[in-house]
XYZ file of C-alpha atoms in Angstrom:
159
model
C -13.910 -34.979 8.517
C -13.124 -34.786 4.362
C -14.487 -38.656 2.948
C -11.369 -40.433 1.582
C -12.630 -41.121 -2.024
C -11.849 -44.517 -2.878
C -11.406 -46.867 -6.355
C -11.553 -50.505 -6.962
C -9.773 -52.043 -9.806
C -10.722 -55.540 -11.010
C -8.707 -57.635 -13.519
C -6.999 -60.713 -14.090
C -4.462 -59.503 -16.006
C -1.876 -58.160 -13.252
C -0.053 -55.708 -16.030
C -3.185 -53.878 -16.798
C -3.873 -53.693 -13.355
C -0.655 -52.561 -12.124
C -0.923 -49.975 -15.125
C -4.066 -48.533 -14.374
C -3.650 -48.588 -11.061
C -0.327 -46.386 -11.624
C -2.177 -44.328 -13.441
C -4.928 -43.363 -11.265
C -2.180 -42.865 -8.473
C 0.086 -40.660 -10.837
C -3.383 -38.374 -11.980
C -5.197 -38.623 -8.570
C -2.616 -38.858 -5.783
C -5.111 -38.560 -3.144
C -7.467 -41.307 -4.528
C -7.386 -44.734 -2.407
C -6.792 -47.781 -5.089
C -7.518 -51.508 -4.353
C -6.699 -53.507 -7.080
C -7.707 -57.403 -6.859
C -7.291 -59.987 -9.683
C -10.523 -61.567 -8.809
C -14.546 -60.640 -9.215
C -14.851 -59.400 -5.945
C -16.529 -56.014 -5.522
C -16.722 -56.642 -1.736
C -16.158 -53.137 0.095
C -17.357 -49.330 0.031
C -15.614 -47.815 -2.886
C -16.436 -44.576 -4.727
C -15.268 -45.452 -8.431
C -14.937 -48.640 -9.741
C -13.086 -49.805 -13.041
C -14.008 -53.335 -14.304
C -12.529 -55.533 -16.805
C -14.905 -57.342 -19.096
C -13.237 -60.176 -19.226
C -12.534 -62.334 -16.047
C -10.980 -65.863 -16.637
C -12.551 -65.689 -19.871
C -15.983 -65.021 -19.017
C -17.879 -61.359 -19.954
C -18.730 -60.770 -16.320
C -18.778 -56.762 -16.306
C -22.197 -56.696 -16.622
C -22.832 -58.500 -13.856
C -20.491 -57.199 -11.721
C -21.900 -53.640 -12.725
C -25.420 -54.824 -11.883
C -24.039 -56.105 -7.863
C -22.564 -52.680 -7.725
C -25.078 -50.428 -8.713
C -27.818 -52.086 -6.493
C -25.526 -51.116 -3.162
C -23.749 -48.333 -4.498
C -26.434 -46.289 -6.643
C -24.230 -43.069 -6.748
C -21.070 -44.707 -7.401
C -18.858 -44.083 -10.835
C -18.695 -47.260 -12.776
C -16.686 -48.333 -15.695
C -15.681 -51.352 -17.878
C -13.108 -51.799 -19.702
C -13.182 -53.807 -22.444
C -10.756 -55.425 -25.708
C -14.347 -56.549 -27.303
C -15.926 -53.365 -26.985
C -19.202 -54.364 -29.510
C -22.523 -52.819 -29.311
C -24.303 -55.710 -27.993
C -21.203 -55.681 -25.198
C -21.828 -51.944 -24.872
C -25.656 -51.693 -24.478
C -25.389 -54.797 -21.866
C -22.801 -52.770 -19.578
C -25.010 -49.493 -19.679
C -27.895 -51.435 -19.133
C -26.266 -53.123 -15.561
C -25.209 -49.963 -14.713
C -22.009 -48.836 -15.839
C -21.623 -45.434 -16.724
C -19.109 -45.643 -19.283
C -16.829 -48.647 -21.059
C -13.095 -48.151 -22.132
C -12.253 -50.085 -25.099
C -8.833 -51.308 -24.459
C -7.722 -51.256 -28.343
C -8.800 -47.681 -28.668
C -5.560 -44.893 -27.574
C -8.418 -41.766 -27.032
C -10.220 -44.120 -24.673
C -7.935 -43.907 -21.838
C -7.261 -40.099 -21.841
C -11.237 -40.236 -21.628
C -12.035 -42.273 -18.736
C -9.349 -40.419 -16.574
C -11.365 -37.041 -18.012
C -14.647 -38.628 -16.450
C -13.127 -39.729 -13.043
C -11.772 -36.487 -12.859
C -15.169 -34.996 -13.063
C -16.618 -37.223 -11.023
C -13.867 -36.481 -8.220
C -14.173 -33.142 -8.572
C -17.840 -33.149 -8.016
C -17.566 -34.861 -4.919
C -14.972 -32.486 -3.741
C -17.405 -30.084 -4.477
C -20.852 -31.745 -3.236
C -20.503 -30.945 0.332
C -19.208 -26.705 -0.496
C -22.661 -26.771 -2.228
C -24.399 -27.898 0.623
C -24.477 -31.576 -0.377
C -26.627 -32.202 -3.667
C -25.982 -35.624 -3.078
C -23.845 -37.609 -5.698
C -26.564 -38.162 -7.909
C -25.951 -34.073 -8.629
C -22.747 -35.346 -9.439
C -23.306 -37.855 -11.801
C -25.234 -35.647 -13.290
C -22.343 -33.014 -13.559
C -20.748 -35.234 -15.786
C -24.009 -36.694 -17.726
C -22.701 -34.605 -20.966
C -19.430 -36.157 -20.980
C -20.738 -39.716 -20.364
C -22.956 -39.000 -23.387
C -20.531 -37.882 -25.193
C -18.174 -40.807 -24.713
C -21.077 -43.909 -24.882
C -22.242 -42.455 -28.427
C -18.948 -41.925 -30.252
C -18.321 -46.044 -28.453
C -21.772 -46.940 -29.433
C -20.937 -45.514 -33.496
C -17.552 -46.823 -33.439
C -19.067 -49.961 -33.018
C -21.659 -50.212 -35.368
C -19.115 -49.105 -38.505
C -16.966 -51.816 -37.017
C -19.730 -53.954 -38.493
């Protein structure tokens, strides 16, 4: 039986959701979406995208933090409109594996490059007689890398 690999979306703004969402289901047709307008990461999901900013508190973090302690292999992400380095070390530190700043166009095109690594690698794990996802994660370590230090200098010349 092939696993059904599964996102959660979280954020209050509905268009953003609805937008990403869309977008997920236009690049990944087979990927499951849930999309809830509330901090609720309730569930068994493979990916998850977080907003920062719920009801006007910077809750990513946290949320990252709740996720990565059930769901060590999973694919996390924040997106952000405040995308500092303080903002950006906090959400790697709780766990996320990348952030999106929301102002930046490149950003986008780059988090649907990582979850289509990370998809791929799990399509993948079980041909190479499993490797667990950690082997996937890190597959894509590189890109992550990549990503997280051109956010992390963006940041600091936006000093």
């Amino acid at each position: 039986m092939l696993h059904t690999i599964s996102a959660l979306l979280i954020d209050d703004d509905i268009w953003s959701l609805r937008l990403l969402k869309g977008m997920l289901q236009q690049c990944f047709p087979d990927l499951r979406v849930e999309a809830r307008t509330v901090a609720d990461t309730s569930g068994d999901f493979d990916i998850y995208f977080l907003d920062n900013l719920i009801g006007g508190v910077e809750i990513a973090a946290d949320l990252a933090a709740e996720i990565r302690e059930r769901r060590p292999d999973a694919l996390i992400v924040a997106f952000s409109a405040r995308l500092d380095q303080n903002t950006l070390k906090a959400l790697l530190i709780a766990g996320c594996n990348g952030a999106c700043d929301k102002t930046l166009h490149d950003d986008l095109p780059m988090t649907m490059q990582v979850t289509q690594r990370y998809i791929e690698g799990l399509l993948a794990a079980p041909a190479r007689g499993g490797g667990g996802l950690r082997s996937v994660l890190r597959s894509i370590r590189g890109l992550l890398h990549e990503w997280n230090t051109r956010l992390e200098r963006e940041a600091a010349q936006a000093r």
